[in-house]
PDB file of C-alpha atoms and ligand atoms in Angstrom:
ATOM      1  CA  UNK V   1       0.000   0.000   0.000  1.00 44.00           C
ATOM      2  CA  UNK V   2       1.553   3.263  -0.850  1.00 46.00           C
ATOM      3  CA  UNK V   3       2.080   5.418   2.101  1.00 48.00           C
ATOM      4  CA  UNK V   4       1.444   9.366   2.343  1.00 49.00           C
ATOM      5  CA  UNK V   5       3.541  11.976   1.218  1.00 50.00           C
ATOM      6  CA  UNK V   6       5.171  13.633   4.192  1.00 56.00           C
ATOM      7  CA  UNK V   7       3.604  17.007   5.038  1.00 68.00           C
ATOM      8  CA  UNK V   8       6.676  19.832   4.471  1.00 77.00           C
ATOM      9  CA  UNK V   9       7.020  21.538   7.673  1.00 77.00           C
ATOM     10  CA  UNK V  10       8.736  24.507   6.450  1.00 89.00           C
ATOM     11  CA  UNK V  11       9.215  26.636   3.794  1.00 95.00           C
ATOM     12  CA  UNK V  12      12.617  25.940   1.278  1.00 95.00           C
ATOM     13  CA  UNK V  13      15.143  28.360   1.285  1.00 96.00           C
ATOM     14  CA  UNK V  14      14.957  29.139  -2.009  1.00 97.00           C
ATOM     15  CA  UNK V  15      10.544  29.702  -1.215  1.00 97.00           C
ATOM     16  CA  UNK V  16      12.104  32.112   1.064  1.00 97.00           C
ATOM     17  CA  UNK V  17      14.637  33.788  -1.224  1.00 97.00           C
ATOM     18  CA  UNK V  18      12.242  33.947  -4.313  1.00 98.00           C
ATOM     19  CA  UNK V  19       9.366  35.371  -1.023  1.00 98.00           C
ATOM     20  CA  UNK V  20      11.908  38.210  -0.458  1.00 98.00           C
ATOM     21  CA  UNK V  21      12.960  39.196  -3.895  1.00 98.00           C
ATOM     22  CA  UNK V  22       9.941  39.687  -5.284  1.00 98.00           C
ATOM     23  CA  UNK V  23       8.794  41.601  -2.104  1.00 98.00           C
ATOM     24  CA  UNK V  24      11.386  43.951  -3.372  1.00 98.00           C
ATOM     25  CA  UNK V  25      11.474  44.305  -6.526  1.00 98.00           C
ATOM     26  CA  UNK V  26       7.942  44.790  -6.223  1.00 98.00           C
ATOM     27  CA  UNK V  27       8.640  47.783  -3.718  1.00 98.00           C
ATOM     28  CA  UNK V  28      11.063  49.107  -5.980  1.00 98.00           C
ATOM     29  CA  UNK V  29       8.886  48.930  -8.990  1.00 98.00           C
ATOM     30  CA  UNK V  30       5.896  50.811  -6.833  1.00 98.00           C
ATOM     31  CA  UNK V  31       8.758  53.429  -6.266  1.00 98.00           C
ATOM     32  CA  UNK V  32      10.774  53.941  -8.941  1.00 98.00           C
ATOM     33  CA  UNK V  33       7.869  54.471 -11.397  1.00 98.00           C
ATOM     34  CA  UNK V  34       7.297  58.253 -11.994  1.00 97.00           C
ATOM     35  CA  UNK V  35       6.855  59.298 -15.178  1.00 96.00           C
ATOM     36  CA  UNK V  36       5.908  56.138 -16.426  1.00 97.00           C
ATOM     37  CA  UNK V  37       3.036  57.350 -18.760  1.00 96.00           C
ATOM     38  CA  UNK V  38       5.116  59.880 -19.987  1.00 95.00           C
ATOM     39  CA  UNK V  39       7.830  57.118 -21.245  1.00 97.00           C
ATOM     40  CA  UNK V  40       5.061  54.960 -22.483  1.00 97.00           C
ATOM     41  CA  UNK V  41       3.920  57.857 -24.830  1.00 96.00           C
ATOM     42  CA  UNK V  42       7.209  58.479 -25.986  1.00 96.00           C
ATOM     43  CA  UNK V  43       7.455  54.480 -26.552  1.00 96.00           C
ATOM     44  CA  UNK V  44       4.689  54.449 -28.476  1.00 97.00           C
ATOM     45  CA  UNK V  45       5.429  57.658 -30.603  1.00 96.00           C
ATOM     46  CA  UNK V  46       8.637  55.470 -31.358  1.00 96.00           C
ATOM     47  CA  UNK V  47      10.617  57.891 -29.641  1.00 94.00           C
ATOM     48  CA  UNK V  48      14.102  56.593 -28.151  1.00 90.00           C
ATOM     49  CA  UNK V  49      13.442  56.028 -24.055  1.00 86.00           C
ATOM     50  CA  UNK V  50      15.883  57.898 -21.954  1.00 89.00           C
ATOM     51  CA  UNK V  51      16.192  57.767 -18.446  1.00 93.00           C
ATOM     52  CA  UNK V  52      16.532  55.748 -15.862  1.00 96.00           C
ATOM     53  CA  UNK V  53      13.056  55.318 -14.278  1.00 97.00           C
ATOM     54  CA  UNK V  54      11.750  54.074 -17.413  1.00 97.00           C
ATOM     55  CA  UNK V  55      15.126  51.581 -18.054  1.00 97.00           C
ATOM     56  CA  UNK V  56      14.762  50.091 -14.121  1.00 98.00           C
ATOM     57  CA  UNK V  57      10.968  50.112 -14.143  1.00 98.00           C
ATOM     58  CA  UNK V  58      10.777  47.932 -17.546  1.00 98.00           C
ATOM     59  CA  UNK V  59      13.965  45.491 -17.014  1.00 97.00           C
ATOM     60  CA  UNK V  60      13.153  44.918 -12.934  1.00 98.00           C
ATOM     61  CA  UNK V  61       9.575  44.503 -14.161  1.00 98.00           C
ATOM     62  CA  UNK V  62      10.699  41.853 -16.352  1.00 98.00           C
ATOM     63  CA  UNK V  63      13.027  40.286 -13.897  1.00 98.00           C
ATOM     64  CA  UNK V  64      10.205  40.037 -11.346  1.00 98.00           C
ATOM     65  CA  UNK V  65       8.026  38.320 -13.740  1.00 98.00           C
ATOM     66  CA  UNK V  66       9.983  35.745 -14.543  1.00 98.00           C
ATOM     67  CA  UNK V  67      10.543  35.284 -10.482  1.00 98.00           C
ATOM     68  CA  UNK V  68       6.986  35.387  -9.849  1.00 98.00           C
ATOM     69  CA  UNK V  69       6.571  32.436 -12.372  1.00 98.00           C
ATOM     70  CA  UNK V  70       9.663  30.597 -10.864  1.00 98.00           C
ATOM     71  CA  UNK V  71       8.062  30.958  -7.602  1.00 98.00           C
ATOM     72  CA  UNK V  72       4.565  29.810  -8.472  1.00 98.00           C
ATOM     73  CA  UNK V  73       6.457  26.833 -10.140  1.00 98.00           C
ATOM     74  CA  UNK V  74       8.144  25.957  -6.820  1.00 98.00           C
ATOM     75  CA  UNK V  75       5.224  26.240  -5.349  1.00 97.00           C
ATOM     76  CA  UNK V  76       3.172  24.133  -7.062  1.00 97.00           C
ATOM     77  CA  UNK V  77       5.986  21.159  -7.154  1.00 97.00           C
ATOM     78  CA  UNK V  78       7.066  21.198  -3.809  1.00 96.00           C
ATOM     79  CA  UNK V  79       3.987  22.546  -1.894  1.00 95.00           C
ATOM     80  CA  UNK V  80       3.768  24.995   1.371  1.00 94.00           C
ATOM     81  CA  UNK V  81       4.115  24.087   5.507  1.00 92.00           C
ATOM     82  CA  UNK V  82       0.998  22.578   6.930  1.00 87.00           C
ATOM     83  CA  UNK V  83      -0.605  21.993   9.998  1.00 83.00           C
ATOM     84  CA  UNK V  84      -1.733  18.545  11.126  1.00 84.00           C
ATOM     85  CA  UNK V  85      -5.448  17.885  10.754  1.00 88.00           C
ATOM     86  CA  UNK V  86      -7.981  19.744   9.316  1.00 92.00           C
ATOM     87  CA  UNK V  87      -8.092  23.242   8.458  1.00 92.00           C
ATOM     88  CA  UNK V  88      -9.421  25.985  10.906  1.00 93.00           C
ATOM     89  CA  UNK V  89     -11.401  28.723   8.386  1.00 94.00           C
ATOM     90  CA  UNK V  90      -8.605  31.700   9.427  1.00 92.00           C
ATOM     91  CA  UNK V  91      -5.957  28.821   7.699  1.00 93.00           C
ATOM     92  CA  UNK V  92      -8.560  29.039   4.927  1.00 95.00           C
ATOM     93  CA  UNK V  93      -9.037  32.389   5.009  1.00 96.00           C
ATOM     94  CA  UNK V  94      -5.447  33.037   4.530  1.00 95.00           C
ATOM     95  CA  UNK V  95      -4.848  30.224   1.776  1.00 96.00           C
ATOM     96  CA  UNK V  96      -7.552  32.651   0.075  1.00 97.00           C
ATOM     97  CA  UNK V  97      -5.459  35.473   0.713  1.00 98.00           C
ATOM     98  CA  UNK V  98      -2.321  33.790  -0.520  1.00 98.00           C
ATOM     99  CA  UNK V  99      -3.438  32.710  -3.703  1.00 98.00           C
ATOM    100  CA  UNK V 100      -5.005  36.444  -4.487  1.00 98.00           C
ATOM    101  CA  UNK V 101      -1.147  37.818  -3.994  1.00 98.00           C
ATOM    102  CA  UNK V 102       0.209  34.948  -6.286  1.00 98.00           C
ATOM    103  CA  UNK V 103      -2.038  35.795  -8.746  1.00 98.00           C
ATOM    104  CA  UNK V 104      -2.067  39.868  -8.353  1.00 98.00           C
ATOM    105  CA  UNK V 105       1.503  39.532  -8.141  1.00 98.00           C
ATOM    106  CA  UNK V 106       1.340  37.868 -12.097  1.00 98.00           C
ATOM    107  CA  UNK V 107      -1.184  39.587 -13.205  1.00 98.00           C
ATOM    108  CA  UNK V 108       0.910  43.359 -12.328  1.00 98.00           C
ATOM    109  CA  UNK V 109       3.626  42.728 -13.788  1.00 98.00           C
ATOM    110  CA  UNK V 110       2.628  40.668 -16.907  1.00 98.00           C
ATOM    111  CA  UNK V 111       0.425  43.654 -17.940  1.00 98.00           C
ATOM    112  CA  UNK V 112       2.976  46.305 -17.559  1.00 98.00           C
ATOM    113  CA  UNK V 113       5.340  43.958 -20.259  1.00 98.00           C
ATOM    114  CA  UNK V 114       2.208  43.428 -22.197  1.00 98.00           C
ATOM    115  CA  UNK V 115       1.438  47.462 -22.234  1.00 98.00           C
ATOM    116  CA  UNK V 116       5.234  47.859 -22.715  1.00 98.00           C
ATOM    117  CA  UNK V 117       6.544  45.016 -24.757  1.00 98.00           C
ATOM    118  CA  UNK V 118       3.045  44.797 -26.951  1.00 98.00           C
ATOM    119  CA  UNK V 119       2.766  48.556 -27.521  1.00 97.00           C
ATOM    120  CA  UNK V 120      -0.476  48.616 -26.027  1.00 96.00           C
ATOM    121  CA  UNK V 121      -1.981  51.697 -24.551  1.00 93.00           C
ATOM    122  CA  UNK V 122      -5.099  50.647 -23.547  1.00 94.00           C
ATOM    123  CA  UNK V 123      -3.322  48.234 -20.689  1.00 98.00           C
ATOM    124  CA  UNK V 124      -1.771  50.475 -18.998  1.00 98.00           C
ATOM    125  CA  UNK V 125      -4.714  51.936 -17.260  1.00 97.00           C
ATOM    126  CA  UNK V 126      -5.593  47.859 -15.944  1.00 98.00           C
ATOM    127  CA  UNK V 127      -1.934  47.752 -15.030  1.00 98.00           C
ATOM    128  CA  UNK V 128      -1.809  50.524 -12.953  1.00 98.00           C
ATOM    129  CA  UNK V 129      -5.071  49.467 -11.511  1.00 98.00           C
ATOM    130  CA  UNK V 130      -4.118  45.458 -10.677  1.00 98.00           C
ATOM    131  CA  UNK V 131      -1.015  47.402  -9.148  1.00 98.00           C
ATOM    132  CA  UNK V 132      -3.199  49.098  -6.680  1.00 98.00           C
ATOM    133  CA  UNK V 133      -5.200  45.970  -5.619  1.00 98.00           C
ATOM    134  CA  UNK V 134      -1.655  43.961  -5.138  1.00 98.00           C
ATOM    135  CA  UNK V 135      -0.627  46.822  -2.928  1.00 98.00           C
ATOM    136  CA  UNK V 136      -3.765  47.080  -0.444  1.00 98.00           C
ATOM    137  CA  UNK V 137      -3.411  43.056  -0.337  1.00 98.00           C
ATOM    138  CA  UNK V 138       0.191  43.634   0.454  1.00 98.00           C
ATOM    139  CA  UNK V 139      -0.768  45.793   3.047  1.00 98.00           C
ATOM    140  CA  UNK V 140      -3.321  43.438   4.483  1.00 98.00           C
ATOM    141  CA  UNK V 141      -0.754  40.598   4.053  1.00 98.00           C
ATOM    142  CA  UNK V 142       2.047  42.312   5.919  1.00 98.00           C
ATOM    143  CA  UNK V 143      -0.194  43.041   8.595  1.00 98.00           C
ATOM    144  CA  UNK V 144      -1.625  40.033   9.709  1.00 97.00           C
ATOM    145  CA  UNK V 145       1.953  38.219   8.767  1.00 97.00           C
ATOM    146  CA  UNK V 146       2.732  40.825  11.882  1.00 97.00           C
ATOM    147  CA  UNK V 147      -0.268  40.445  14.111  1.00 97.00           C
ATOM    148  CA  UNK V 148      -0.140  36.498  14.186  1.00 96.00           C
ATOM    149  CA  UNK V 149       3.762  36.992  15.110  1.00 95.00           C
ATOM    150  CA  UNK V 150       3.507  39.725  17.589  1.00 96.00           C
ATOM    151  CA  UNK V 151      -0.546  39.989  18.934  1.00 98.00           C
ATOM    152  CA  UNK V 152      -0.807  36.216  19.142  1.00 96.00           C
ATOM    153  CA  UNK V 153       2.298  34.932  19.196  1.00 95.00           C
ATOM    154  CA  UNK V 154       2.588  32.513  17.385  1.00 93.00           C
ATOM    155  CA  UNK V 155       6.128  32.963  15.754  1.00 92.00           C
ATOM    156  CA  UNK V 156       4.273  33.254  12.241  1.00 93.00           C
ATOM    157  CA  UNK V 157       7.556  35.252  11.013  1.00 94.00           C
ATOM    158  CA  UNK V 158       9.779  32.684  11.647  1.00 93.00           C
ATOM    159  CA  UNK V 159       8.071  30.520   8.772  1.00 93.00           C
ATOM    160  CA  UNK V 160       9.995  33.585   6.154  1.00 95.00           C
ATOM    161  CA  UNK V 161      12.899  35.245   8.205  1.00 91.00           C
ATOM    162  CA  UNK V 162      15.068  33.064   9.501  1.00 79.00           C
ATOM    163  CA  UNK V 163      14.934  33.972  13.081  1.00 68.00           C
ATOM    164  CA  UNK V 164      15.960  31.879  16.373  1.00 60.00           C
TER     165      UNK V 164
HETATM  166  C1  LIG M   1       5.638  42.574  -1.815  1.00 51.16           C
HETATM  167  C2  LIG M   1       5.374  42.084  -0.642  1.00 51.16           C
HETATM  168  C3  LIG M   1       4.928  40.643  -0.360  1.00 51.16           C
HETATM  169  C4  LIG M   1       4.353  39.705  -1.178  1.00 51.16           C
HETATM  170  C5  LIG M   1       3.971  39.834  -2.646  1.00 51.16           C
HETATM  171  C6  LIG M   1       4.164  38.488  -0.383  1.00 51.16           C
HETATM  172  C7  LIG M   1       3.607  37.317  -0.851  1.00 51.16           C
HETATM  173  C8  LIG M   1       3.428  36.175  -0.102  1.00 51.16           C
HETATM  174  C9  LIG M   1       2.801  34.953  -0.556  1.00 51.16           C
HETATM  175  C10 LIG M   1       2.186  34.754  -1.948  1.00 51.16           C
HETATM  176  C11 LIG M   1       2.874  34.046   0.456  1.00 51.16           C
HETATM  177  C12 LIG M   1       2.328  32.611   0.440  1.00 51.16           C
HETATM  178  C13 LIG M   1       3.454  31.641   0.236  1.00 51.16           C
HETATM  179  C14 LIG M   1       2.934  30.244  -0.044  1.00 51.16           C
HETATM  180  O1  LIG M   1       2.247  29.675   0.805  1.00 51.16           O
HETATM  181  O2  LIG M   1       3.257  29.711  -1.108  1.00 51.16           O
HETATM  182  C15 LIG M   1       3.547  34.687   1.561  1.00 51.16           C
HETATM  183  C16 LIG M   1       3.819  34.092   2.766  1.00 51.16           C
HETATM  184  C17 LIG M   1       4.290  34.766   3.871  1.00 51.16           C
HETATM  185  N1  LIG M   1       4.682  36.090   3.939  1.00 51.16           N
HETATM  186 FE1  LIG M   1       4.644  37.408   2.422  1.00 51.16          FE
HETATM  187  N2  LIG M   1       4.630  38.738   0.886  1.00 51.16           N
HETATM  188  C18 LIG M   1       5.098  40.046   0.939  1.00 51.16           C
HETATM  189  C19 LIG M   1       5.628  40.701   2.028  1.00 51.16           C
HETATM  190  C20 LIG M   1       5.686  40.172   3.307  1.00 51.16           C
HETATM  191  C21 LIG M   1       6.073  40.921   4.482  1.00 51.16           C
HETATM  192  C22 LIG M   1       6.468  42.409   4.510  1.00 51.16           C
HETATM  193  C23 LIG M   1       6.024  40.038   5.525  1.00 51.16           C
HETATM  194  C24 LIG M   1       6.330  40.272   6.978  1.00 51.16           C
HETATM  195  C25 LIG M   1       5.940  41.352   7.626  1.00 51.16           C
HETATM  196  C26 LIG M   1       5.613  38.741   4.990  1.00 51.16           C
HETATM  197  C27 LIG M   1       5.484  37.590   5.713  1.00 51.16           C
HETATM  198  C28 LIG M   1       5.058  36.372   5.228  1.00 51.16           C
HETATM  199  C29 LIG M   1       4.927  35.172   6.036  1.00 51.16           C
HETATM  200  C30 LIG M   1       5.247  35.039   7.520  1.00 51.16           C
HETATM  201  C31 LIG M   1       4.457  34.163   5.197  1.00 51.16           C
HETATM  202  C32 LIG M   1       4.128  32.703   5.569  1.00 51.16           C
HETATM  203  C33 LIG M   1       2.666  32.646   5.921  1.00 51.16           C
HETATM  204  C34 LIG M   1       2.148  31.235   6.139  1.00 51.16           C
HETATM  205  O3  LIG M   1       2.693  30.289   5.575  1.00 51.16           O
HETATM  206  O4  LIG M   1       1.147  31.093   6.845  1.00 51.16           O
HETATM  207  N3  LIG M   1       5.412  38.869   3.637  1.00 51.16           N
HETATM  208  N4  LIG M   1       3.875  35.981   1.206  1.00 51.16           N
HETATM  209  C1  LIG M   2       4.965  44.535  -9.560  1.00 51.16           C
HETATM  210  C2  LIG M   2       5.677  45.201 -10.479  1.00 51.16           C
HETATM  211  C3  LIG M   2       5.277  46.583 -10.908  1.00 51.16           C
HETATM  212  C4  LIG M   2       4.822  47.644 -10.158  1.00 51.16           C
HETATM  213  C5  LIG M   2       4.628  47.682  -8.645  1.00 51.16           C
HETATM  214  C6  LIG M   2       4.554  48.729 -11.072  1.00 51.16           C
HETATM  215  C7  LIG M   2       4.101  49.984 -10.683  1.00 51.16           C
HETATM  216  C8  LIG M   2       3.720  50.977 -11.564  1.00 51.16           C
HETATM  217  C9  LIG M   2       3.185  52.275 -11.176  1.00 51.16           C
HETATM  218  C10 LIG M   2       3.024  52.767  -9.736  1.00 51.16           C
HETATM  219  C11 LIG M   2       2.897  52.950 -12.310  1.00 51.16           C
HETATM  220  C12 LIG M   2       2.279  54.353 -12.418  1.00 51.16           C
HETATM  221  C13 LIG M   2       3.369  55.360 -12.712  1.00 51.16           C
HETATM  222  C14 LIG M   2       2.853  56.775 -12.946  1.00 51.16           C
HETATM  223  O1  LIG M   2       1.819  56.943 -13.586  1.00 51.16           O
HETATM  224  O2  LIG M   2       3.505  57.709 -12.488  1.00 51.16           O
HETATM  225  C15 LIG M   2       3.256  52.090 -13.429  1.00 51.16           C
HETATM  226  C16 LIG M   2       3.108  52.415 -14.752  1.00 51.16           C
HETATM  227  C17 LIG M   2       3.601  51.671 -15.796  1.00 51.16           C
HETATM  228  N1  LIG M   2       4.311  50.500 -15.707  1.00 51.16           N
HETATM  229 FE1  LIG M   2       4.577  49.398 -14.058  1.00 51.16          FE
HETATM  230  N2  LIG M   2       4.864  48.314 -12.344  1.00 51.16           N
HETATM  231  C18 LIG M   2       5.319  47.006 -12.283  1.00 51.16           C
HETATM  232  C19 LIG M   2       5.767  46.230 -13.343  1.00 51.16           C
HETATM  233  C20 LIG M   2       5.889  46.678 -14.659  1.00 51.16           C
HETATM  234  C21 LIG M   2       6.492  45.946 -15.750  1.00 51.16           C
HETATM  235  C22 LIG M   2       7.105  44.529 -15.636  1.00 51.16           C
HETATM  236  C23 LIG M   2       6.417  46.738 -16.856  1.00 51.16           C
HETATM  237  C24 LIG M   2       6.925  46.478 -18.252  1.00 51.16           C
HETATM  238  C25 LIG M   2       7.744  45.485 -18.621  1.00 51.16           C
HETATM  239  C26 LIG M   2       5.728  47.949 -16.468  1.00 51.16           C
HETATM  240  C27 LIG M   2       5.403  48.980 -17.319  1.00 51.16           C
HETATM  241  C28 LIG M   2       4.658  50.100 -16.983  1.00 51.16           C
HETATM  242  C29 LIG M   2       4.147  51.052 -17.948  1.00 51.16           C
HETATM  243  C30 LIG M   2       4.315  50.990 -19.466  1.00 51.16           C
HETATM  244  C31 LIG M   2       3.455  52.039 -17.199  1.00 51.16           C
HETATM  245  C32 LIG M   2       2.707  53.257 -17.765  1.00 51.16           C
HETATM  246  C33 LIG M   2       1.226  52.869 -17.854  1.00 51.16           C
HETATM  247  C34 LIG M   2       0.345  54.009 -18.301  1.00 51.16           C
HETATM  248  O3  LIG M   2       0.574  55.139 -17.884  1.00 51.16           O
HETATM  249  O4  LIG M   2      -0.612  53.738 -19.054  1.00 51.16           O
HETATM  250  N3  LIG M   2       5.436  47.886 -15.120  1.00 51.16           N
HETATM  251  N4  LIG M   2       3.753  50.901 -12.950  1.00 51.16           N
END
């Protein structure tokens, strides 16, 4: 009889590298972004991009991408920690909320390389408006990742820093 597959306890290191890059170069994307629509015209008009905001914003973007799909890859081969036994409805709940980011956090990027890449100015508008969802879920994210760890205490953090 074949037995069960060992539930994973913990998250790889390489879950929690690919967890922390794209947490950044997600932040640096929201930052370094100004003047966006203003290189995308010039794009589009065929005009030569200069700059750097438009240079980091594009090639980042496209490095993110292909980490997001990297990470969704690792994720669906090697899984995520689980608790023993069935699932309360906040383990739900945040499964939910998991999945969202995963798919805001494709969906962002893979329209700004669409709008970019495709020469397509009617996707920029959607891009810049996934964008905003992924960063009030971010915000929700962060601050429950920081409630469970420090409100209920139940060393939630530990599961993506590395702490003692
Ligand atoms: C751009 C910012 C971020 C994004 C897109 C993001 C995305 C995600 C995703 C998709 C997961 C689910 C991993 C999986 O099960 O496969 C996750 C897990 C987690 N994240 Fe984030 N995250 C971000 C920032 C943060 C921050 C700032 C913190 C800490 C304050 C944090 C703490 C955690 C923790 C502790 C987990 C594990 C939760 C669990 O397994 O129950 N994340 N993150
Ligand atoms: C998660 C990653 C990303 C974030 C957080 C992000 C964030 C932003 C923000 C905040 C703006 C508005 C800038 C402004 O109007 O001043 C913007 C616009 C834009 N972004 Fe991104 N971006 C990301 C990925 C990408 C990628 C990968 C590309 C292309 C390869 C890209 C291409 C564009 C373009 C063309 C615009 C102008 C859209 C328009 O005005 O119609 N973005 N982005």
């Amino acid at each position: 009889m074949a037995s069960a597959p060992p539930t994973k306890t913990s998250y790889s290191a390489l879950q929690i590298g690919l967890h922390w890059a794209t947490a950044l170069l997600i932040a640096a994307n929201y930052f370094i972004s100004d003047g966006m629509g203003e290189a995308l015209d010039a794009h589009l008009a065929g005009d030569p991009v200069v700059g750097l905001t438009p240079v980091w914003h594009v090639w980042a973007g496209s490095v993110l991408l292909v980490l997001v799909i990297a990470r969704l890859a690792v994720r669906f081969l090697t899984g995520a920690p689980q608790t023993p036994g069935r699932k309360t409805l906040a383990e739900r709940a945040a499964d939910v909320g998991h999945w969202v980011l995963y798919g805001l956090m494709l969906a962002t990027p893979a329209l700004g390389a669409l709008t970019w890449f495709g020469k397509l100015d009617s996707t920029g508008d959607l891009h810049v408006l996934v964008m905003n969802a992924l960063m009030i879920t971010i915000l929700g994210h962060a601050a429950m990742a920081i409630f469970h760890h420090y409100v209920l205490k139940d060393r939630l953090l530990a599961k993506m820093i590395p702490l003692r």
